[in-house]
Coordinates of C-alpha atoms in Angstrom, one line a residue:
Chain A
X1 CA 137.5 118.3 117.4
X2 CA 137.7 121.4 120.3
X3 CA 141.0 122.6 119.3
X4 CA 141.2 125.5 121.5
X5 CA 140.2 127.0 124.4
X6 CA 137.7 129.3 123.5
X7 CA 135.9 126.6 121.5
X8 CA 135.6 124.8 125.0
X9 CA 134.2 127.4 126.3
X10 CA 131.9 127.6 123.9
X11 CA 130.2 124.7 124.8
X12 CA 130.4 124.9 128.5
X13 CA 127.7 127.8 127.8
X14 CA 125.8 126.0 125.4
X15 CA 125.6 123.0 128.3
X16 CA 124.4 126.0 130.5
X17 CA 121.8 127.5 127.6
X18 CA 120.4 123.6 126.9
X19 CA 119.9 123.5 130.9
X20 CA 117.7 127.0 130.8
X21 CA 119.7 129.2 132.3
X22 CA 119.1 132.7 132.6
X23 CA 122.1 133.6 134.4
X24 CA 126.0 133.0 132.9
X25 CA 129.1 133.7 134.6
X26 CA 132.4 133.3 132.6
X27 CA 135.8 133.9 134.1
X28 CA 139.2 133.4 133.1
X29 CA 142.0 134.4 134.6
X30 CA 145.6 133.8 134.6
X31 CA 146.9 133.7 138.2
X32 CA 150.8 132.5 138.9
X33 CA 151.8 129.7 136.3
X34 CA 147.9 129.0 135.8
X35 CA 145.1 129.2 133.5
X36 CA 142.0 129.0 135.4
X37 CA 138.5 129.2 133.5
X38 CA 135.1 129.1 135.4
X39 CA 131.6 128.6 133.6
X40 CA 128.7 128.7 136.2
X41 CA 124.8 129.1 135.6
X42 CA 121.2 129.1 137.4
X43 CA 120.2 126.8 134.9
X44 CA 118.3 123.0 136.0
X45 CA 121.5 121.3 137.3
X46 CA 122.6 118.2 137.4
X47 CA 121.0 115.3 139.2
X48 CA 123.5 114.5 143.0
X49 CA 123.0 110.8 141.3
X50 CA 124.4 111.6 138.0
X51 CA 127.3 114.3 138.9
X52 CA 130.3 111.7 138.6
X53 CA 129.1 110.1 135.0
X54 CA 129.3 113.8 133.4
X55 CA 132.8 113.5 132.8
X56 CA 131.9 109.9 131.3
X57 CA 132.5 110.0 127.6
X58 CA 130.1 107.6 127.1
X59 CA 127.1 109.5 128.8
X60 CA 125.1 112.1 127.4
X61 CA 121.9 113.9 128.7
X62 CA 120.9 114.8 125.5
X63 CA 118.4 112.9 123.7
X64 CA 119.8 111.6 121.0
X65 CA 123.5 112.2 121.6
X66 CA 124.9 108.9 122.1
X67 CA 128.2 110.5 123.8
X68 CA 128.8 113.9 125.4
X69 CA 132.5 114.5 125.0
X70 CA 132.4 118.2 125.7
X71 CA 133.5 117.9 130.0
X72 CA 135.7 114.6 129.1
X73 CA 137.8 116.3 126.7
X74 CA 138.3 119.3 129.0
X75 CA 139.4 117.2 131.9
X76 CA 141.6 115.4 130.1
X77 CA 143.1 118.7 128.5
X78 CA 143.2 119.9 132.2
X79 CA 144.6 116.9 134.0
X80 CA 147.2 116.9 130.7
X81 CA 148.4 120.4 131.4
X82 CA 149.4 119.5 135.6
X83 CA 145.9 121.0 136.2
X84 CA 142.4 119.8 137.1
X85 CA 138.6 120.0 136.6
X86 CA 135.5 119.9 138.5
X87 CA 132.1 120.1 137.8
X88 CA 130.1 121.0 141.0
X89 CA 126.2 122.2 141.8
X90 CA 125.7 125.4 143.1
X91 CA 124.1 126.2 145.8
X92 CA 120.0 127.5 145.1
X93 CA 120.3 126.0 141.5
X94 CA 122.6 125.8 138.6
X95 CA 126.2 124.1 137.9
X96 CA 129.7 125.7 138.0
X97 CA 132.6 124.0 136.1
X98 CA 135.8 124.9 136.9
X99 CA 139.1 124.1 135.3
X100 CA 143.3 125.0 135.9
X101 CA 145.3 124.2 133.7
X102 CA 149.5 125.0 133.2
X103 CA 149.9 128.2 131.6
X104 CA 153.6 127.3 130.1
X105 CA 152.8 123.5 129.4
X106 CA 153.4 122.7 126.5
X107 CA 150.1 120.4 125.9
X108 CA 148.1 123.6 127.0
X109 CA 145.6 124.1 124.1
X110 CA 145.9 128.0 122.6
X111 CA 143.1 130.7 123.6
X112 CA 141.9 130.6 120.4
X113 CA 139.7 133.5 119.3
X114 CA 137.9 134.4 122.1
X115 CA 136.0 138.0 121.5
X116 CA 134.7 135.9 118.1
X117 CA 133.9 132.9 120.1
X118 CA 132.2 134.7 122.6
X119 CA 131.0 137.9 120.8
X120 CA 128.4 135.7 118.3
X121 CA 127.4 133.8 122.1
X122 CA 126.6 136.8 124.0
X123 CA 125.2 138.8 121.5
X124 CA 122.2 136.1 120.5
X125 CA 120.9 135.4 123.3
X126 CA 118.5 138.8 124.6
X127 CA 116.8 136.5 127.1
X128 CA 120.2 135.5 129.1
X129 CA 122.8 137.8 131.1
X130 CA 126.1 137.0 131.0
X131 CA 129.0 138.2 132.7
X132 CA 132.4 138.0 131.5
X133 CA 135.7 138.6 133.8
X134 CA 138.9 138.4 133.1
X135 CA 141.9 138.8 135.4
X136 CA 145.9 138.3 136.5
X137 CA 147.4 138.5 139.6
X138 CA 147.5 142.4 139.3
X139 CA 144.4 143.4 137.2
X140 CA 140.4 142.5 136.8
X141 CA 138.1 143.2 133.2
X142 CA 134.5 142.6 133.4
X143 CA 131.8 142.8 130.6
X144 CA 127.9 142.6 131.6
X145 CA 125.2 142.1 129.1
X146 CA 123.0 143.6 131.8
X147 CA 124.6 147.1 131.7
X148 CA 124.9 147.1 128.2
X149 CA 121.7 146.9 127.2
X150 CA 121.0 149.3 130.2
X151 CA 122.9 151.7 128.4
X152 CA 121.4 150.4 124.7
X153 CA 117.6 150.4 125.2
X154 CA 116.1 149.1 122.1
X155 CA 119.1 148.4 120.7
X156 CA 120.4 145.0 119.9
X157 CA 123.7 143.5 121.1
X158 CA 123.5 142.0 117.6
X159 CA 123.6 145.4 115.9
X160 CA 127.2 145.3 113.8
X161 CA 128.4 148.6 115.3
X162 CA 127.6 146.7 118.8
X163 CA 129.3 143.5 118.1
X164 CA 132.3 145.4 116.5
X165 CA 132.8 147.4 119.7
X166 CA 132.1 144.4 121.9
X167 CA 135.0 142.4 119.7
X168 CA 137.8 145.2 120.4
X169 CA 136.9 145.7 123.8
X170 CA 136.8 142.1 124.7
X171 CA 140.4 142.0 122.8
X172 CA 142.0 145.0 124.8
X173 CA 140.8 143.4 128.0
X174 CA 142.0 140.4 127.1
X175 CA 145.6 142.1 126.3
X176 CA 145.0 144.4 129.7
X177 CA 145.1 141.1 132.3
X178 CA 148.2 139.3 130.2
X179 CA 145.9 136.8 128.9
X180 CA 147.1 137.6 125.4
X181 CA 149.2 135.3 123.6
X182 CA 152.1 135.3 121.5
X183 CA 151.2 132.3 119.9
Chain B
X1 CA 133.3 149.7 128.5
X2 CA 133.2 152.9 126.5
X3 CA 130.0 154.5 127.6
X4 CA 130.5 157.4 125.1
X5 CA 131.1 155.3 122.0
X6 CA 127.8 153.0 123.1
X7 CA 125.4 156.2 123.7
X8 CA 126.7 157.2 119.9
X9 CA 125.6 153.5 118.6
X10 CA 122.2 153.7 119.8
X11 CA 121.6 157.6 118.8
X12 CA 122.5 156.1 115.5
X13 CA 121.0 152.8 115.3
X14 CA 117.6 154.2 117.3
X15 CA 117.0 156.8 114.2
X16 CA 117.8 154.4 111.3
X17 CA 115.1 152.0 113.1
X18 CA 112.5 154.8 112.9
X19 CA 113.5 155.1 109.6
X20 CA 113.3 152.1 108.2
X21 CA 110.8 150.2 111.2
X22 CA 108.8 147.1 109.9
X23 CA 108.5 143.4 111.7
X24 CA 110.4 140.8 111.7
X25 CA 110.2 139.2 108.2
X26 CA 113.0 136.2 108.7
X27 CA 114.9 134.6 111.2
X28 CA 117.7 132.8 110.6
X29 CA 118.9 130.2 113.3
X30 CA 123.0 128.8 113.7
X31 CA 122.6 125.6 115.1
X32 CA 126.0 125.3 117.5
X33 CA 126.3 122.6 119.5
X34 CA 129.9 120.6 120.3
X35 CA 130.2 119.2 117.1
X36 CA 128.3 122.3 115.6
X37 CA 131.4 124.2 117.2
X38 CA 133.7 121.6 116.1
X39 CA 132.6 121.7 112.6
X40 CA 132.9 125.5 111.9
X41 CA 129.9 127.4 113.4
X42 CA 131.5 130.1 114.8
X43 CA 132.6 130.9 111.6
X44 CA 129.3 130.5 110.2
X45 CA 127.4 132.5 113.1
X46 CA 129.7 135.6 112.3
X47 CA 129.4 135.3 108.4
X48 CA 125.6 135.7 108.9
X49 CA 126.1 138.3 111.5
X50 CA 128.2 140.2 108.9
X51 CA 126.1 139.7 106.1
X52 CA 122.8 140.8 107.1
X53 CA 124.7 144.1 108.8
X54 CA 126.5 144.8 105.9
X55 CA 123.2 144.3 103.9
X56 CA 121.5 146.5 106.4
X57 CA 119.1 144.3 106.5
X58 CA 116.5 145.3 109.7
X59 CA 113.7 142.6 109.3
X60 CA 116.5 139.9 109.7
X61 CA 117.0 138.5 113.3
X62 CA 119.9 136.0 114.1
X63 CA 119.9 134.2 117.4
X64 CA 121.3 130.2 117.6
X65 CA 120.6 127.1 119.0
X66 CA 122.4 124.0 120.6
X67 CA 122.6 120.4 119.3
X68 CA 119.7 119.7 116.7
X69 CA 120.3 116.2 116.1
X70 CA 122.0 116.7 112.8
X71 CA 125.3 116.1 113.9
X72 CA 126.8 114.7 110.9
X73 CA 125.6 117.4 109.1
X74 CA 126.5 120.5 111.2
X75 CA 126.8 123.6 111.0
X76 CA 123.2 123.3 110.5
X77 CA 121.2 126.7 109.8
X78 CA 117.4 127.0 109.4
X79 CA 115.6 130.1 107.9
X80 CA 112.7 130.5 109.7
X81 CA 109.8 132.2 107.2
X82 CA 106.0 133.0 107.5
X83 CA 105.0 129.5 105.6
X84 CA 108.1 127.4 105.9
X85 CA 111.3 126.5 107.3
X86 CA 114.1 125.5 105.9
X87 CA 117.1 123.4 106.6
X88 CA 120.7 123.6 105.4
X89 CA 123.7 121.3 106.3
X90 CA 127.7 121.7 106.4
X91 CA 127.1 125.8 105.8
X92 CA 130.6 126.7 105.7
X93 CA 131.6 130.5 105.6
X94 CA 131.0 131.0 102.0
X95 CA 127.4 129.3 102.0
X96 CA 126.2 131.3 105.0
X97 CA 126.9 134.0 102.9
X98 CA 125.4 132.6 99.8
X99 CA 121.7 131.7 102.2
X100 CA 121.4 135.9 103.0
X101 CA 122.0 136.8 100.0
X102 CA 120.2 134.1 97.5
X103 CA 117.6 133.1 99.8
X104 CA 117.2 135.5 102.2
X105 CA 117.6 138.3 100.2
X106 CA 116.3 137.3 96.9
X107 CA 113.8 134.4 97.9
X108 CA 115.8 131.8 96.2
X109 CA 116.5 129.0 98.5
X110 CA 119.8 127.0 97.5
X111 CA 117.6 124.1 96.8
X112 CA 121.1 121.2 96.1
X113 CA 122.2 122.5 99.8
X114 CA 118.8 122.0 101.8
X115 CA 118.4 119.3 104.0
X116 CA 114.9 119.5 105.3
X117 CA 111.6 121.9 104.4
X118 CA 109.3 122.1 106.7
X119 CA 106.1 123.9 106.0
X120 CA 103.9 125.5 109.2
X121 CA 100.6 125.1 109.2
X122 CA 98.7 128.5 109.9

C-alpha cells in the first residue's frame, strides 16, 4: 500500500488537487528528533460537520470510493512513530494537514524518492503553484513553481531539461537541510 | 535554484519550439490517485515523461489526474486523440513505454491492453 513517505505525500496533494486548489504548500522539515510534514491548500475544504470522520477509514468523499484510507494510514503511521496528525481548515478557505512523526523510530516509514514523487506532481499541473520548503534546525530550501515559470516563460516545467534540473535540485536541498537518509 | 542554468533551458527549448511549432496532436493522461500511487504510477508518470522527451516529441502533452474509478485496474492511462480516447489498465513501466511508442508514436493502439474506447463526437 503507501510504503513511504513521499508516496503519502503524494496523495495529500492529490486530496488538495480533487478539492480545486490553486494554491499548494508542501513542507517538511526535520526539527530536533522529528519529522514534521505539512500539506496545506486554498482548495473547497472540508465541511466543520465532516472534519472528525476524515481520518475514518471507512469514509470517503469521493464518489465511488467506498473507503478513503489516504489520512487513516498517515495517522496511524504518525501516532506509531510517538508522533501525531491533524487535519485542520484554514482560515479564508482550504485545508492544512499536518503530521510529526519520530525521526529515529524505528516504525518511521523511509522518505522514499521524493524529487520523483514530487517532480512528475509539480511539473503537470500549469494551472496550480506550489511551493515546496524544506528545512532543519539550522537551514531552510524553498522551490516555487511561481518563480520558475517567471523565469521560463513559454516553457514548460514538463520539458525534460526542466524536470532533470528540478530532480537534482530538489535532491541537493533535500541533502542541504539533513533530510537525506542513509537508508 | 540555478537562475543561469534555467535562462540556458529556455534559450534552448524557446528556439527548438520555433522550429519545430505545431498544436497539440495527443495528450496522454496518468491517472494517480491512492491506489493509482499504490499500484506504481509514479513510475508510470516518469516513463511517459521520459519517453516523449527522449522522442522529442513536441505535439505530446502529459498532465494526470486523481482517482478515475478504476481502481482495480490502476495505473490507468488514457490517450486523448482528435476522434477517440482510449483507456489502458495496470500500465507498468514497460507498457507506458510501449503506449508512446506503439500507439502514440506509430498509431497502433495495444488493442489486448485497452480497457475502454471512447469515441467523441464532433
Amino acid at each position: 500500500m503507501i510504503e513511504d513517505l513521499s508516496m503519502h505525500l503524494a496523495d495529500l496533494i492529490q486530496n488538495s488537487l480533487r478539492a480545486g486548489a490553486r494554491s499548494i504548500g508542501i513542507s517538511l522539515a526535520r526539527l530536533g528528533g522529528s519529522l514534521v510534514l505539512e500539506v496545506s491548500d486554498d482548495g473547497a475544504g472540508i465541511p466543520e460537520d465532516l472534519l472528525p470522520r476524515v481520518t475514518d477509514p471507512f469514509f470517503s468523499t469521493k464518489p465511488g470510493a467506498r473507503v478513503g484510507l489516504g489520512l487513516p494510514l498517515l495517522v496511524q503511521t504518525a501516532e506509531e512513530t510517538g508522533g501525531e496528525c491533524r487535519v485542520e481548515r484554514r482560515e479564508g478557505g482550504g485545508t492544512r494537514v499536518w503530521a510529526r512523526l519520530g525521526w529515529d523510530h524505528p516504525d518511521r516509514p523511509p522518505l522514499g524518492d521524493l524529487p520523483g514523487t514530487l517532480v512528475p506532481l509539480l511539473a503537470t499541473h500549469p494551472e496550480v503553484e506550489f511551493t515546496v520548503e524544506l528545512s532543519d534546525d539550522r537551514a531552510k530550501w524553498t522551490l516555487s513553481t511561481r518563480e520558475l515559470r517567471e523565469h521560463l516563460g513559454e516553457v514548460p516545467l514538463a520539458h525534460p531539461d526542466v524536470l532533470r534540473l528540478l530532480e537534482r535540485e530538489l535532491a541537493e536541498g533535500l541533502a542541504q537541510v539533513g533530510l537525506k537518509e542513509e537508508r | 535554484m540555478k537562475l543561469e542554468e534555467l535562462r540556458k533551458i529556455r534559450e534552448r527549448a524557446e528556439a527548438d519550439l520555433r522550429l519545430r511549432g505545431g498544436p497539440t496532436r495527443v495528450k496522454i493522461v496518468v491517472g494517480m490517485g491512492t491506489s493509482g500511487i499504490a499500484a506504481g504510477a509514479r513510475a508510470t508518470l516518469r516513463a511517459i515523461l521520459d519517453e516523449v522527451a527522449r522522442r522529442n516529441l513536441r505535439d505530446v502533452t502529459v498532465t494526470q489526474t486523481g482517482e478515475k474509478g478504476l481502481a482495480a485496474q490502476e495505473p490507468i492511462v488514457e490517450v486523448h486523440e482528435p476522434e477517440r480516447i482510449t483507456i489502458y489498465g495496470e500500465v507498468d513501466e514497460a507498457l507506458a513505454r510501449r503506449i508512446v511508442a506503439e500507439h502514440v508514436v506509430n498509431g497502433r493502439p495495444i488493442s489486448e491492453r485497452v480497457v475502454a474506447v471512447r469515441e467523441v463526437k464532433g
